[in-house]
mmCIF file of C-alpha atoms in Angstrom:
data_model
loop_
_atom_site.group_PDB
_atom_site.id
_atom_site.type_symbol
_atom_site.label_atom_id
_atom_site.label_comp_id
_atom_site.label_asym_id
_atom_site.label_seq_id
_atom_site.Cartn_x
_atom_site.Cartn_y
_atom_site.Cartn_z
ATOM 1 C CA UNK A 1 0.094 0.024 -0.098
ATOM 2 C CA UNK A 2 1.084 3.492 -0.479
ATOM 3 C CA UNK A 3 2.231 5.594 2.755
ATOM 4 C CA UNK A 4 -1.390 5.548 3.822
ATOM 5 C CA UNK A 5 -2.782 6.704 1.103
ATOM 6 C CA UNK A 6 -6.500 7.735 1.230
ATOM 7 C CA UNK A 7 -8.323 7.069 -2.276
ATOM 8 C CA UNK A 8 -11.724 9.066 -2.302
ATOM 9 C CA UNK A 9 -14.477 8.706 -5.308
ATOM 10 C CA UNK A 10 -16.333 11.119 -6.609
ATOM 11 C CA UNK A 11 -18.889 8.223 -7.389
ATOM 12 C CA UNK A 12 -21.073 9.802 -9.326
ATOM 13 C CA UNK A 13 -19.065 10.557 -12.178
ATOM 14 C CA UNK A 14 -17.517 7.079 -11.765
ATOM 15 C CA UNK A 15 -21.530 5.418 -12.689
ATOM 16 C CA UNK A 16 -22.122 8.247 -14.937
ATOM 17 C CA UNK A 17 -19.315 7.543 -17.056
ATOM 18 C CA UNK A 18 -19.751 4.021 -16.402
ATOM 19 C CA UNK A 19 -23.951 3.749 -17.897
ATOM 20 C CA UNK A 20 -22.301 5.571 -20.409
ATOM 21 C CA UNK A 21 -19.685 4.158 -21.204
ATOM 22 C CA UNK A 22 -20.999 0.590 -20.808
ATOM 23 C CA UNK A 23 -23.365 -1.384 -23.071
ATOM 24 C CA UNK A 24 -26.659 -0.870 -21.448
ATOM 25 C CA UNK A 25 -26.649 -4.641 -23.082
ATOM 26 C CA UNK A 26 -24.325 -5.825 -19.966
ATOM 27 C CA UNK A 27 -27.717 -7.550 -17.656
ATOM 28 C CA UNK A 28 -27.866 -9.410 -13.994
ATOM 29 C CA UNK A 29 -29.396 -12.991 -14.870
ATOM 30 C CA UNK A 30 -33.530 -11.073 -14.596
ATOM 31 C CA UNK A 31 -31.886 -8.990 -17.348
ATOM 32 C CA UNK A 32 -31.725 -5.869 -15.247
ATOM 33 C CA UNK A 33 -29.557 -3.924 -17.284
ATOM 34 C CA UNK A 34 -25.851 -3.598 -14.052
ATOM 35 C CA UNK A 35 -23.500 -1.901 -17.010
ATOM 36 C CA UNK A 36 -22.837 0.741 -14.209
ATOM 37 C CA UNK A 37 -22.645 -1.417 -11.195
ATOM 38 C CA UNK A 38 -20.108 -3.595 -12.553
ATOM 39 C CA UNK A 39 -18.525 -0.410 -14.622
ATOM 40 C CA UNK A 40 -17.832 1.472 -11.285
ATOM 41 C CA UNK A 41 -15.991 -1.672 -10.091
ATOM 42 C CA UNK A 42 -14.205 -2.429 -12.537
ATOM 43 C CA UNK A 43 -13.463 1.864 -12.018
ATOM 44 C CA UNK A 44 -12.423 0.617 -8.502
ATOM 45 C CA UNK A 45 -10.094 -2.028 -8.991
ATOM 46 C CA UNK A 46 -8.375 -0.656 -12.044
ATOM 47 C CA UNK A 47 -8.039 2.510 -9.798
ATOM 48 C CA UNK A 48 -6.573 -0.134 -6.913
ATOM 49 C CA UNK A 49 -4.806 -1.583 -8.508
ATOM 50 C CA UNK A 50 -2.339 0.767 -9.878
ATOM 51 C CA UNK A 51 -2.298 3.555 -7.019
ATOM 52 C CA UNK A 52 -2.869 1.092 -4.365
ATOM 53 C CA UNK A 53 -4.387 3.307 -1.360
ATOM 54 C CA UNK A 54 -4.768 1.942 1.701
ATOM 55 C CA UNK A 55 -7.833 3.806 2.360
ATOM 56 C CA UNK A 56 -10.696 4.535 0.391
ATOM 57 C CA UNK A 57 -14.447 6.211 0.267
ATOM 58 C CA UNK A 58 -16.933 6.559 -1.954
ATOM 59 C CA UNK A 59 -18.417 9.716 -1.298
ATOM 60 C CA UNK A 60 -22.501 10.317 -2.407
ATOM 61 C CA UNK A 61 -24.306 13.298 -3.457
ATOM 62 C CA UNK A 62 -27.185 13.001 -0.305
ATOM 63 C CA UNK A 63 -28.223 16.250 -2.098
ATOM 64 C CA UNK A 64 -26.814 17.045 -5.947
ATOM 65 C CA UNK A 65 -28.659 20.861 -5.150
ATOM 66 C CA UNK A 66 -27.783 21.813 -1.896
ATOM 67 C CA UNK A 67 -30.640 24.578 -0.496
ATOM 68 C CA UNK A 68 -27.907 26.862 -0.149
ATOM 69 C CA UNK A 69 -25.692 27.236 -2.457
ATOM 70 C CA UNK A 70 -29.849 27.216 -4.922
ATOM 71 C CA UNK A 71 -31.151 30.581 -2.791
ATOM 72 C CA UNK A 72 -27.122 32.070 -3.799
ATOM 73 C CA UNK A 73 -27.355 31.422 -7.148
ATOM 74 C CA UNK A 74 -30.673 29.990 -8.783
ATOM 75 C CA UNK A 75 -29.873 28.805 -11.930
ATOM 76 C CA UNK A 76 -27.127 26.581 -10.171
ATOM 77 C CA UNK A 77 -27.684 23.300 -11.396
ATOM 78 C CA UNK A 78 -31.640 24.237 -12.507
ATOM 79 C CA UNK A 79 -31.032 23.412 -16.104
ATOM 80 C CA UNK A 80 -30.446 19.661 -15.068
ATOM 81 C CA UNK A 81 -33.953 19.101 -12.576
ATOM 82 C CA UNK A 82 -36.781 16.920 -14.436
ATOM 83 C CA UNK A 83 -39.171 17.590 -11.659
ATOM 84 C CA UNK A 84 -38.086 21.238 -10.116
ATOM 85 C CA UNK A 85 -40.869 21.001 -7.757
ATOM 86 C CA UNK A 86 -39.039 18.072 -5.588
ATOM 87 C CA UNK A 87 -35.415 19.251 -6.955
ATOM 88 C CA UNK A 88 -34.903 15.633 -9.134
ATOM 89 C CA UNK A 89 -32.169 15.317 -10.933
ATOM 90 C CA UNK A 90 -32.131 14.284 -14.244
ATOM 91 C CA UNK A 91 -31.068 10.459 -14.548
ATOM 92 C CA UNK A 92 -32.000 7.639 -16.540
ATOM 93 C CA UNK A 93 -34.590 5.421 -15.648
ATOM 94 C CA UNK A 94 -32.167 1.993 -16.116
ATOM 95 C CA UNK A 95 -29.412 3.964 -13.889
ATOM 96 C CA UNK A 96 -31.468 5.246 -11.199
ATOM 97 C CA UNK A 97 -32.632 1.456 -10.970
ATOM 98 C CA UNK A 98 -29.368 0.393 -10.685
ATOM 99 C CA UNK A 99 -28.072 3.100 -7.529
ATOM 100 C CA UNK A 100 -29.625 0.885 -4.394
ATOM 101 C CA UNK A 101 -27.528 -1.788 -6.328
ATOM 102 C CA UNK A 102 -24.439 0.315 -5.948
ATOM 103 C CA UNK A 103 -25.120 0.589 -2.211
ATOM 104 C CA UNK A 104 -25.677 -3.046 -1.440
ATOM 105 C CA UNK A 105 -22.575 -3.597 -2.950
ATOM 106 C CA UNK A 106 -20.590 -1.361 -1.654
ATOM 107 C CA UNK A 107 -21.805 -2.844 2.005
ATOM 108 C CA UNK A 108 -21.301 -5.686 1.521
ATOM 109 C CA UNK A 109 -17.293 -5.421 0.428
ATOM 110 C CA UNK A 110 -16.766 -3.839 3.058
ATOM 111 C CA UNK A 111 -16.275 0.001 1.587
ATOM 112 C CA UNK A 112 -16.799 3.439 3.576
ATOM 113 C CA UNK A 113 -19.021 5.144 1.273
ATOM 114 C CA UNK A 114 -21.799 8.067 2.591
ATOM 115 C CA UNK A 115 -23.568 11.578 1.825
ATOM 116 C CA UNK A 116 -24.576 14.373 4.516
ATOM 117 C CA UNK A 117 -27.763 15.575 3.655
ATOM 118 C CA UNK A 118 -27.805 19.447 2.510
ATOM 119 C CA UNK A 119 -24.591 18.720 0.828
ATOM 120 C CA UNK A 120 -23.322 17.284 -2.493
ATOM 121 C CA UNK A 121 -20.449 14.180 -2.519
ATOM 122 C CA UNK A 122 -17.770 17.201 -4.032
ATOM 123 C CA UNK A 123 -18.544 18.609 -0.171
ATOM 124 C CA UNK A 124 -17.855 15.571 1.364
ATOM 125 C CA UNK A 125 -14.473 15.204 -0.779
ATOM 126 C CA UNK A 126 -12.876 18.777 0.084
ATOM 127 C CA UNK A 127 -13.729 18.053 4.320
ATOM 128 C CA UNK A 128 -12.226 14.508 3.815
ATOM 129 C CA UNK A 129 -9.088 15.927 1.860
ATOM 130 C CA UNK A 130 -8.999 18.936 4.152
ATOM 131 C CA UNK A 131 -8.896 17.120 7.258
ATOM 132 C CA UNK A 132 -6.559 14.368 6.467
ATOM 133 C CA UNK A 133 -2.521 14.208 6.654
ATOM 134 C CA UNK A 134 -2.457 13.448 3.716
ATOM 135 C CA UNK A 135 -1.522 12.285 0.708
ATOM 136 C CA UNK A 136 -4.878 12.060 -0.823
ATOM 137 C CA UNK A 137 -6.122 11.058 -4.112
ATOM 138 C CA UNK A 138 -9.266 12.404 -5.564
ATOM 139 C CA UNK A 139 -10.872 10.178 -8.596
ATOM 140 C CA UNK A 140 -13.198 12.277 -10.591
ATOM 141 C CA UNK A 141 -14.809 13.713 -13.667
ATOM 142 C CA UNK A 142 -15.290 17.370 -12.748
ATOM 143 C CA UNK A 143 -12.621 19.878 -12.426
ATOM 144 C CA UNK A 144 -14.886 22.091 -9.941
ATOM 145 C CA UNK A 145 -12.754 20.108 -7.272
ATOM 146 C CA UNK A 146 -8.992 20.855 -9.467
ATOM 147 C CA UNK A 147 -9.659 23.897 -6.258
ATOM 148 C CA UNK A 148 -8.161 20.692 -3.888
ATOM 149 C CA UNK A 149 -4.835 20.031 -5.237
ATOM 150 C CA UNK A 150 -2.163 21.149 -2.265
ATOM 151 C CA UNK A 151 1.581 20.007 -3.259
ATOM 152 C CA UNK A 152 2.658 20.669 0.733
ATOM 153 C CA UNK A 153 0.055 18.517 1.404
ATOM 154 C CA UNK A 154 -0.095 15.806 -0.747
ATOM 155 C CA UNK A 155 -3.430 16.344 -2.346
ATOM 156 C CA UNK A 156 -3.576 15.763 -6.132
ATOM 157 C CA UNK A 157 -6.751 15.066 -8.383
ATOM 158 C CA UNK A 158 -6.899 11.648 -10.144
ATOM 159 C CA UNK A 159 -8.425 13.402 -13.206
ATOM 160 C CA UNK A 160 -10.926 10.547 -15.632
ATOM 161 C CA UNK A 161 -11.713 12.884 -18.660
ATOM 162 C CA UNK A 162 -10.608 10.642 -20.882
ATOM 163 C CA UNK A 163 -11.107 7.382 -19.083
ATOM 164 C CA UNK A 164 -10.171 6.096 -16.075
ATOM 165 C CA UNK A 165 -7.448 4.466 -16.952
ATOM 166 C CA UNK A 166 -5.971 7.531 -19.245
ATOM 167 C CA UNK A 167 -6.185 9.277 -16.146
ATOM 168 C CA UNK A 168 -4.560 12.264 -14.789
ATOM 169 C CA UNK A 169 -3.165 13.316 -12.514
ATOM 170 C CA UNK A 170 -3.594 16.785 -11.694
ATOM 171 C CA UNK A 171 -1.261 18.448 -9.510
ATOM 172 C CA UNK A 172 -0.389 22.522 -8.546
ATOM 173 C CA UNK A 173 1.855 22.809 -11.824
ATOM 174 C CA UNK A 174 -0.626 21.223 -13.483
ATOM 175 C CA UNK A 175 -3.375 23.092 -13.211
ATOM 176 C CA UNK A 176 -0.962 26.351 -13.865
ATOM 177 C CA UNK A 177 0.048 24.722 -16.884
ATOM 178 C CA UNK A 178 -4.211 23.749 -17.987
ATOM 179 C CA UNK A 179 -5.284 27.034 -17.355
ATOM 180 C CA UNK A 180 -1.930 29.926 -16.778
ATOM 181 C CA UNK A 181 -3.210 30.486 -12.654
ATOM 182 C CA UNK A 182 -1.479 29.460 -9.227
ATOM 183 C CA UNK A 183 -1.929 26.439 -8.331
ATOM 184 C CA UNK A 184 -4.539 27.127 -5.819
ATOM 185 C CA UNK A 185 -6.653 29.472 -7.611
ATOM 186 C CA UNK A 186 -9.307 27.178 -9.798
ATOM 187 C CA UNK A 187 -11.985 28.284 -7.551
ATOM 188 C CA UNK A 188 -11.525 31.531 -8.182
ATOM 189 C CA UNK A 189 -11.060 31.241 -11.548
ATOM 190 C CA UNK A 190 -13.987 29.339 -12.681
ATOM 191 C CA UNK A 191 -16.057 31.684 -11.099
ATOM 192 C CA UNK A 192 -15.017 34.053 -13.737
ATOM 193 C CA UNK A 193 -14.575 31.939 -16.205
ATOM 194 C CA UNK A 194 -18.303 30.392 -15.408
ATOM 195 C CA UNK A 195 -19.475 27.185 -15.697
ATOM 196 C CA UNK A 196 -22.552 26.255 -18.324
ATOM 197 C CA UNK A 197 -23.187 22.361 -17.015
ATOM 198 C CA UNK A 198 -23.729 24.281 -13.260
ATOM 199 C CA UNK A 199 -25.494 26.642 -14.261
ATOM 200 C CA UNK A 200 -22.974 29.382 -13.625
ATOM 201 C CA UNK A 201 -23.227 31.845 -15.618
ATOM 202 C CA UNK A 202 -19.416 33.919 -15.010
ATOM 203 C CA UNK A 203 -18.958 36.905 -16.047
ATOM 204 C CA UNK A 204 -19.774 38.221 -19.605
ATOM 205 C CA UNK A 205 -17.114 38.316 -22.109
ATOM 206 C CA UNK A 206 -14.412 36.780 -19.111
ATOM 207 C CA UNK A 207 -13.606 33.714 -21.174
ATOM 208 C CA UNK A 208 -10.676 31.547 -19.777
ATOM 209 C CA UNK A 209 -7.699 33.694 -20.951
ATOM 210 C CA UNK A 210 -8.909 36.364 -19.141
ATOM 211 C CA UNK A 211 -9.859 35.029 -16.457
ATOM 212 C CA UNK A 212 -6.558 33.823 -15.644
ATOM 213 C CA UNK A 213 -5.146 36.956 -16.522
ATOM 214 C CA UNK A 214 -7.142 38.807 -13.876
ATOM 215 C CA UNK A 215 -5.976 35.801 -10.803
ATOM 216 C CA UNK A 216 -2.837 36.068 -11.574
ATOM 217 C CA UNK A 217 -2.934 39.309 -11.265
ATOM 218 C CA UNK A 218 -4.935 40.474 -8.257
ATOM 219 C CA UNK A 219 -4.771 37.432 -6.458
ATOM 220 C CA UNK A 220 -8.187 36.503 -5.695
ATOM 221 C CA UNK A 221 -11.954 37.641 -6.618
ATOM 222 C CA UNK A 222 -11.541 39.717 -3.359
ATOM 223 C CA UNK A 223 -8.475 41.236 -5.111
ATOM 224 C CA UNK A 224 -9.678 41.612 -8.855
ATOM 225 C CA UNK A 225 -13.206 43.342 -6.692
ATOM 226 C CA UNK A 226 -10.849 46.148 -5.002
ATOM 227 C CA UNK A 227 -8.978 46.493 -8.080
ATOM 228 C CA UNK A 228 -12.067 47.754 -9.554
ATOM 229 C CA UNK A 229 -13.463 50.263 -6.432
ATOM 230 C CA UNK A 230 -8.877 51.613 -7.133
ATOM 231 C CA UNK A 231 -9.357 54.016 -10.007
ATOM 232 C CA UNK A 232 -5.133 53.473 -10.122
ATOM 233 C CA UNK A 233 -4.974 50.205 -10.450
ATOM 234 C CA UNK A 234 -4.118 48.353 -14.428
ATOM 235 C CA UNK A 235 -7.577 47.653 -15.439
ATOM 236 C CA UNK A 236 -8.697 48.211 -19.280
ATOM 237 C CA UNK A 237 -12.133 50.318 -18.951
ATOM 238 C CA UNK A 238 -13.857 47.938 -20.651
ATOM 239 C CA UNK A 239 -13.144 44.831 -17.788
ATOM 240 C CA UNK A 240 -13.732 47.480 -15.196
ATOM 241 C CA UNK A 241 -16.815 47.890 -16.639
ATOM 242 C CA UNK A 242 -17.644 43.802 -16.905
ATOM 243 C CA UNK A 243 -16.448 43.260 -13.624
ATOM 244 C CA UNK A 244 -18.659 46.643 -12.447
ATOM 245 C CA UNK A 245 -21.161 44.662 -14.186
ATOM 246 C CA UNK A 246 -20.888 41.255 -12.532
ATOM 247 C CA UNK A 247 -21.143 42.525 -9.105
ATOM 248 C CA UNK A 248 -23.955 40.646 -7.629
ATOM 249 C CA UNK A 249 -22.998 37.551 -9.658
ATOM 250 C CA UNK A 250 -19.807 38.151 -7.718
ATOM 251 C CA UNK A 251 -21.284 38.705 -4.305
ATOM 252 C CA UNK A 252 -22.793 35.341 -4.531
ATOM 253 C CA UNK A 253 -21.026 32.388 -6.758
ATOM 254 C CA UNK A 254 -17.338 32.665 -4.828
ATOM 255 C CA UNK A 255 -19.495 30.829 -1.997
ATOM 256 C CA UNK A 256 -21.841 28.444 -4.280
ATOM 257 C CA UNK A 257 -18.320 27.883 -5.968
ATOM 258 C CA UNK A 258 -15.874 26.779 -3.430
ATOM 259 C CA UNK A 259 -16.566 23.066 -2.161
ATOM 260 C CA UNK A 260 -17.066 23.010 2.097
ATOM 261 C CA UNK A 261 -14.451 21.735 4.274
ATOM 262 C CA UNK A 262 -16.976 21.722 6.856
ATOM 263 C CA UNK A 263 -19.254 18.788 6.063
ATOM 264 C CA UNK A 264 -20.848 17.358 9.509
ATOM 265 C CA UNK A 265 -19.071 13.642 9.038
ATOM 266 C CA UNK A 266 -20.690 10.487 9.984
ATOM 267 C CA UNK A 267 -18.713 7.748 11.938
ATOM 268 C CA UNK A 268 -16.765 5.865 9.373
ATOM 269 C CA UNK A 269 -14.133 3.150 8.657
ATOM 270 C CA UNK A 270 -12.055 3.973 5.229
ATOM 271 C CA UNK A 271 -9.871 1.262 5.975
ATOM 272 C CA UNK A 272 -9.448 -0.378 2.994
ATOM 273 C CA UNK A 273 -10.912 -3.872 3.111
ATOM 274 C CA UNK A 274 -8.723 -6.828 2.882
ATOM 275 C CA UNK A 275 -11.588 -9.242 2.898
ATOM 276 C CA UNK A 276 -15.558 -8.699 2.518
ATOM 277 C CA UNK A 277 -17.890 -7.506 5.950
ATOM 278 C CA UNK A 278 -20.182 -9.445 4.698
ATOM 279 C CA UNK A 279 -18.966 -12.074 2.354
ATOM 280 C CA UNK A 280 -22.440 -14.583 2.356
ATOM 281 C CA UNK A 281 -24.514 -11.384 1.114
ATOM 282 C CA UNK A 282 -21.638 -10.106 -1.518
ATOM 283 C CA UNK A 283 -22.584 -13.704 -2.993
ATOM 284 C CA UNK A 284 -25.919 -13.623 -2.929
ATOM 285 C CA UNK A 285 -25.354 -10.263 -5.141
ATOM 286 C CA UNK A 286 -23.399 -11.522 -7.264
ATOM 287 C CA UNK A 287 -25.234 -14.080 -7.847
ATOM 288 C CA UNK A 288 -28.711 -12.571 -8.683
ATOM 289 C CA UNK A 289 -26.745 -9.464 -10.221
ATOM 290 C CA UNK A 290 -24.339 -11.541 -12.240
ATOM 291 C CA UNK A 291 -21.503 -9.579 -10.809
ATOM 292 C CA UNK A 292 -18.663 -12.642 -10.153
ATOM 293 C CA UNK A 293 -16.426 -11.258 -12.761
ATOM 294 C CA UNK A 294 -16.295 -7.711 -11.867
ATOM 295 C CA UNK A 295 -16.623 -8.434 -7.690
ATOM 296 C CA UNK A 296 -13.893 -10.929 -8.448
ATOM 297 C CA UNK A 297 -11.464 -7.812 -9.544
ATOM 298 C CA UNK A 298 -11.855 -5.782 -7.106
ATOM 299 C CA UNK A 299 -11.466 -8.885 -3.975
ATOM 300 C CA UNK A 300 -7.663 -9.260 -6.238
ATOM 301 C CA UNK A 301 -7.521 -5.962 -6.064
ATOM 302 C CA UNK A 302 -7.588 -4.761 -2.334
ATOM 303 C CA UNK A 303 -5.522 -8.134 -1.659
ATOM 304 C CA UNK A 304 -1.568 -7.749 -1.570
ATOM 305 C CA UNK A 305 0.586 -6.273 -4.829
ATOM 306 C CA UNK A 306 1.341 -8.885 -7.196
ATOM 307 C CA UNK A 307 5.160 -10.706 -5.794
#
């Protein structure tokens, strides 16, 4: 195992990738699609084999659109609502049916997994990463979590946008190279640029390059806002006007974009299991859902490395 390394899974990011990447023709004996379940298990097996963490937590969205973020910015993820009155996310029915199976399998394996009411998985990940003595690997396909990179504490992102098997290791130098900003400034950069996939409008007329230049020059959104109020600051009239016009957005957006690090966590054991927590239950799940091969890969990955 690697120096007590903690691996944190952005679980929804992984099972969505599995659902859309693994054929829906992968089914249980009764015909139920299990492509997301099997894909997620295969991802866990691959990641733990490649990275050899000593500890593992599968972090979940107990609230994918937390009220505190919506209150600040009503557009937050609003385009992904299937039922606005009930705050239900648009999720394919074939995937929704697999989510309880994923929970049962993780429980039987003994993998710590939880969400916290009122918070997203990102916030659980941020809290776990900030409290841990490290090193920490955060597995996600979501760039929002780039804000957690911290070379000093050994927090890095295993970014799965190109695939779990081809994940990119993102540290402060990678963030700086990608966006031309200091390595820990991603949250302020993302706030300025915006993110349509999350319903974040950003500052009108400010793209990646301009956002990177402004954050590098002024250090943060607070520093930028102070410069806008300073007639002597080196800001073009156009940029000064754009930032001024976006004042209401910039007053609230940083607290929407920033990952929380103060989530009240339940009791949990993050030790990578050396044996299933419920062997009989795991056999039953394997037989019922046709998961033998994927579960065997996970169990083999959790064992000692091959000589």
